[in-house]
Coordinates of N, CA and C in Angstrom, one line a residue:
M13 N 0.8 -1.2 0.0 CA 0.0 0.0 0.0 C 0.9 1.2 0.0
A14 N 0.5 2.2 -0.8 CA 1.3 3.5 -0.8 C 1.2 4.2 0.5
K15 N 2.3 4.9 0.8 CA 2.5 5.6 2.0 C 1.4 6.7 2.2
Y16 N 1.2 7.5 1.1 CA 0.2 8.6 1.2 C -1.1 8.3 0.5
S17 N -2.2 8.7 1.1 CA -3.5 8.3 0.6 C -3.8 9.0 -0.8
F18 N -3.2 10.1 -1.2 CA -3.5 10.7 -2.4 C -3.2 9.8 -3.6
Y19 N -2.2 8.8 -3.4 CA -1.9 7.9 -4.5 C -3.1 7.0 -4.9
N20 N -4.1 6.9 -4.0 CA -5.2 6.1 -4.3 C -6.4 6.8 -4.8
T21 N -6.2 8.1 -5.3 CA -7.3 8.9 -5.8 C -7.4 8.9 -7.3
T22 N -8.6 9.2 -7.8 CA -8.7 9.4 -9.3 C -7.9 10.5 -9.8
R23 N -7.8 11.6 -9.0 CA -7.0 12.8 -9.4 C -5.6 12.3 -9.6
W24 N -5.0 11.5 -8.7 CA -3.6 11.1 -8.9 C -3.5 10.2 -10.1
R25 N -4.4 9.3 -10.3 CA -4.3 8.4 -11.5 C -4.3 9.2 -12.8
K26 N -5.2 10.2 -12.9 CA -5.2 11.1 -14.1 C -3.9 11.8 -14.2
L27 N -3.4 12.4 -13.2 CA -2.1 13.1 -13.2 C -1.0 12.2 -13.6
R28 N -0.9 11.0 -13.0 CA 0.1 10.0 -13.4 C 0.1 9.7 -14.9
Q29 N -1.1 9.5 -15.4 CA -1.3 9.1 -16.8 C -0.8 10.3 -17.7
F30 N -1.2 11.5 -17.3 CA -0.7 12.7 -18.0 C 0.8 12.8 -18.1
V31 N 1.5 12.6 -17.0 CA 2.9 12.6 -16.9 C 3.5 11.5 -17.8
I32 N 3.0 10.3 -17.8 CA 3.5 9.3 -18.6 C 3.3 9.6 -20.1
D33 N 2.1 10.1 -20.4 CA 1.8 10.4 -21.8 C 2.7 11.6 -22.3
R34 N 2.9 12.6 -21.4 CA 3.8 13.7 -21.8 C 5.2 13.2 -22.1
A35 N 5.7 12.2 -21.5 CA 7.0 11.6 -21.8 C 7.0 10.7 -22.9
G36 N 5.9 10.5 -23.5 CA 5.8 9.5 -24.6 C 5.9 8.1 -24.2
G37 N 5.7 7.8 -22.9 CA 5.7 6.5 -22.3 C 7.1 6.0 -22.1
I38 N 8.1 6.9 -22.2 CA 9.5 6.5 -22.1 C 10.1 7.1 -20.8
C39 N 10.9 6.3 -20.1 CA 11.6 6.8 -18.9 C 12.4 8.0 -19.2
E40 N 12.1 9.1 -18.4 CA 12.8 10.3 -18.6 C 14.2 10.4 -18.0
V41 N 14.6 9.3 -17.3 CA 16.0 9.2 -16.8 C 16.9 8.4 -17.7
C42 N 16.5 7.1 -18.0 CA 17.4 6.3 -18.8 C 17.1 6.4 -20.3
H43 N 15.9 6.9 -20.6 CA 15.4 7.0 -22.0 C 15.4 5.7 -22.8
V44 N 15.3 4.6 -22.1 CA 15.4 3.3 -22.7 C 14.1 2.5 -22.4
E45 N 13.8 2.4 -21.1 CA 12.7 1.5 -20.7 C 11.4 2.3 -20.7
K46 N 10.3 1.6 -20.6 CA 9.0 2.3 -20.5 C 8.9 3.0 -19.2
G47 N 8.4 4.3 -19.2 CA 8.2 5.1 -18.0 C 6.8 4.8 -17.5
T48 N 6.7 4.0 -16.5 CA 5.4 3.5 -16.0 C 5.0 4.2 -14.6
I49 N 6.0 4.9 -14.1 CA 5.8 5.5 -12.7 C 5.9 7.0 -12.9
A50 N 4.9 7.7 -12.3 CA 5.0 9.2 -12.2 C 5.8 9.5 -10.8
D51 N 7.0 9.9 -11.0 CA 7.9 10.1 -9.8 C 8.0 11.5 -9.5
H52 N 7.9 11.9 -8.2 CA 8.1 13.3 -7.7 C 9.6 13.6 -7.8
I53 N 9.9 14.7 -8.5 CA 11.3 15.1 -8.6 C 11.8 15.6 -7.2
E54 N 11.0 16.5 -6.6 CA 11.2 16.8 -5.2 C 10.3 15.9 -4.4
E55 N 10.9 15.0 -3.6 CA 10.2 13.9 -3.0 C 9.1 14.4 -2.0
V56 N 8.0 13.7 -2.0 CA 7.0 14.0 -1.0 C 7.4 13.4 0.4
T57 N 7.3 14.3 1.4 CA 7.6 13.9 2.7 C 6.5 14.2 3.7
D58 N 6.6 13.8 4.9 CA 5.5 14.2 5.9 C 5.4 15.7 6.0
D59 N 6.5 16.4 5.8 CA 6.5 17.8 6.0 C 5.9 18.6 4.8
N60 N 5.9 18.0 3.6 CA 5.4 18.7 2.4 C 4.2 18.1 1.8
V61 N 3.7 17.0 2.3 CA 2.6 16.2 1.7 C 1.3 17.1 1.4
N62 N 1.1 18.2 2.2 CA 0.0 19.0 2.0 C 0.3 20.2 1.1
D63 N 1.5 20.3 0.5 CA 1.9 21.3 -0.4 C 1.5 20.9 -1.8
P64 N 0.5 21.6 -2.4 CA 0.0 21.2 -3.8 C 1.1 21.4 -4.8
N65 N 2.0 22.3 -4.6 CA 3.1 22.5 -5.6 C 4.1 21.4 -5.6
I66 N 4.1 20.6 -4.5 CA 5.0 19.4 -4.5 C 4.2 18.2 -5.0
V67 N 3.0 18.0 -4.5 CA 2.2 16.8 -4.7 C 1.6 16.8 -6.1
W68 N 1.0 17.9 -6.5 CA 0.1 17.9 -7.7 C 0.7 18.7 -8.9
N69 N 1.8 19.3 -8.8 CA 2.4 20.1 -9.8 C 3.1 19.1 -10.9
P70 N 2.6 19.1 -12.1 CA 3.1 18.2 -13.1 C 4.6 18.5 -13.4
E71 N 5.1 19.8 -13.1 CA 6.5 20.1 -13.3 C 7.4 19.5 -12.3
N72 N 6.8 18.9 -11.2 CA 7.5 18.2 -10.2 C 7.4 16.7 -10.3
L73 N 7.0 16.3 -11.5 CA 6.8 14.9 -11.8 C 7.5 14.5 -13.1
Q74 N 8.1 13.3 -13.1 CA 8.7 12.8 -14.3 C 8.3 11.3 -14.4
A75 N 8.2 10.8 -15.6 CA 7.9 9.4 -15.9 C 9.2 8.6 -15.8
V76 N 9.2 7.6 -15.0 CA 10.4 6.8 -14.8 C 10.1 5.3 -14.9
C77 N 11.1 4.5 -15.2 CA 10.9 3.0 -15.2 C 11.1 2.5 -13.8
Q78 N 10.7 1.3 -13.5 CA 10.8 0.7 -12.2 C 12.3 0.7 -11.7
D79 N 13.2 0.4 -12.6 CA 14.6 0.3 -12.2 C 15.1 1.7 -11.8
C80 N 14.9 2.7 -12.6 CA 15.3 4.1 -12.2 C 14.7 4.5 -10.9
H81 N 13.4 4.2 -10.8 CA 12.7 4.6 -9.6 C 13.3 3.9 -8.3
N82 N 13.6 2.7 -8.4 CA 14.2 1.9 -7.3 C 15.6 2.5 -7.0
R83 N 16.4 2.8 -8.1 CA 17.7 3.3 -7.8 C 17.6 4.7 -7.1
K84 N 16.7 5.5 -7.5 CA 16.6 6.9 -6.9 C 16.2 6.7 -5.4
H85 N 15.3 5.9 -5.1 CA 14.7 5.8 -3.7 C 15.5 4.8 -2.8
H86 N 16.2 3.9 -3.4 CA 16.7 2.8 -2.6 C 18.2 2.5 -3.0
G87 N 18.8 3.3 -3.8 CA 20.2 3.0 -4.3 C 20.2 2.0 -5.4
N88 N 21.4 1.7 -5.9 CA 21.5 0.8 -7.1 C 20.9 -0.6 -6.7
G89 N 20.1 -1.1 -7.7 CA 19.5 -2.4 -7.5 C 18.1 -2.4 -6.8
G90 N 17.7 -1.2 -6.3 CA 16.4 -1.1 -5.7 C 16.4 -1.6 -4.3
A91 N 15.2 -1.5 -3.7 CA 15.0 -1.9 -2.3 C 14.6 -3.4 -2.3
V92 N 15.5 -4.2 -1.9 CA 15.3 -5.7 -1.9 C 15.7 -6.2 -0.5
V93 N 14.7 -6.7 0.2 CA 15.0 -7.3 1.5 C 14.3 -8.6 1.6
D94 N 15.1 -9.7 1.8 CA 14.5 -11.0 1.9 C 13.5 -11.3 0.7
G95 N 13.9 -11.0 -0.5 CA 13.0 -11.3 -1.7 C 11.8 -10.4 -1.8
L96 N 11.8 -9.2 -1.2 CA 10.7 -8.3 -1.3 C 11.1 -7.0 -1.9
M97 N 10.2 -6.3 -2.7 CA 10.5 -5.0 -3.1 C 9.2 -4.3 -3.4
F98 N 9.2 -3.0 -3.8 CA 8.0 -2.3 -4.1 C 7.7 -2.3 -5.6
D99 N 6.5 -2.4 -6.0 CA 6.1 -2.3 -7.4 C 5.8 -0.8 -7.7
S100 N 5.4 -0.6 -9.0 CA 5.2 0.8 -9.4 C 4.0 1.5 -8.7
E101 N 3.2 0.8 -8.0 CA 2.1 1.4 -7.2 C 2.4 1.5 -5.8
G102 N 3.6 1.1 -5.4 CA 4.1 1.2 -4.0 C 3.7 0.0 -3.2
N103 N 3.2 -1.1 -3.8 CA 2.8 -2.3 -3.1 C 4.0 -3.2 -2.9
L104 N 4.1 -3.9 -1.8 CA 5.2 -4.8 -1.5 C 4.9 -6.1 -2.4
I105 N 6.0 -6.5 -3.1 CA 5.8 -7.7 -3.9 C 7.0 -8.7 -3.6
V106 N 6.7 -10.0 -3.9 CA 7.8 -11.0 -3.8 C 8.5 -11.2 -5.1
I107 N 9.8 -11.2 -5.0 CA 10.6 -11.5 -6.3 C 11.4 -12.7 -6.1
D108 N 11.7 -13.4 -7.2 CA 12.5 -14.6 -7.1 C 14.0 -14.4 -7.4
D109 N 14.8 -15.4 -7.3 CA 16.2 -15.3 -7.4 C 16.7 -14.7 -8.7
S110 N 16.0 -15.1 -9.8 CA 16.4 -14.5 -11.1 C 16.2 -13.0 -11.2
D111 N 15.2 -12.5 -10.5 CA 15.0 -11.0 -10.4 C 16.1 -10.4 -9.6
L112 N 16.6 -11.1 -8.5 CA 17.7 -10.6 -7.7 C 19.0 -10.5 -8.5
I113 N 19.2 -11.5 -9.3 CA 20.4 -11.5 -10.2 C 20.4 -10.4 -11.2
T114 N 19.2 -10.2 -11.8 CA 19.1 -9.0 -12.7 C 19.4 -7.7 -12.0
L115 N 18.8 -7.5 -10.8 CA 19.0 -6.3 -10.1 C 20.5 -6.1 -9.7
A116 N 21.1 -7.2 -9.3 CA 22.5 -7.1 -8.9 C 23.4 -6.8 -10.1
N117 N 23.1 -7.1 -11.3 CA 23.9 -6.9 -12.5 C 23.7 -5.6 -13.2
Q118 N 22.7 -4.8 -12.7 CA 22.4 -3.6 -13.3 C 23.6 -2.6 -13.2
S119 N 23.7 -1.8 -14.2 CA 24.8 -0.8 -14.2 C 24.5 0.4 -13.3
V120 N 25.5 1.0 -12.7 CA 25.3 2.1 -11.8 C 25.5 3.4 -12.6
S121 N 25.5 3.4 -13.9 CA 25.8 4.6 -14.7 C 24.5 5.3 -15.2
T122 N 23.5 5.2 -14.4 CA 22.2 5.9 -14.7 C 22.4 7.4 -14.6
P123 N 21.9 8.1 -15.6 CA 22.0 9.6 -15.5 C 21.2 10.1 -14.3
P124 N 21.6 11.2 -13.7 CA 21.0 11.8 -12.6 C 19.5 12.2 -12.9
L125 N 18.7 12.2 -11.9 CA 17.3 12.7 -12.1 C 17.3 14.2 -12.2
Q126 N 16.2 14.7 -12.8 CA 16.1 16.1 -13.0 C 15.9 16.8 -11.7
T127 N 16.3 18.1 -11.7 CA 16.2 18.9 -10.5 C 15.0 19.9 -10.7
L128 N 14.1 20.0 -9.8 CA 13.0 20.9 -9.9 C 13.5 22.3 -9.8
K129 N 13.0 23.1 -10.7 CA 13.4 24.6 -10.7 C 12.2 25.3 -10.2
R130 N 12.4 26.2 -9.3 CA 11.3 27.0 -8.7 C 11.4 28.5 -9.2

């Protein structure tokens, strides 16, 4: 389950789709994989979750693939603990050994994420 309730709203799903469509469905970080996640450039925190310029501003969102999202939020290879990681909706999922090998072999040369300009 996603940490913040706004992720479960119709408004978020529409904004997410807008961001993905704006990017042509391609990850805006690696420019190779499908961008299936609308990622906040300036991360949402408990301190700014009520700031609409952070949460709802399309300029603070970029389309990213699962791998780039995991690297941003959890370091190279993503967040993997005892065969668990987060999917694109923020749900905890079980992964098998072949997934772990793929994650471990990923390159660390991912371009940096964009910086939000105010």
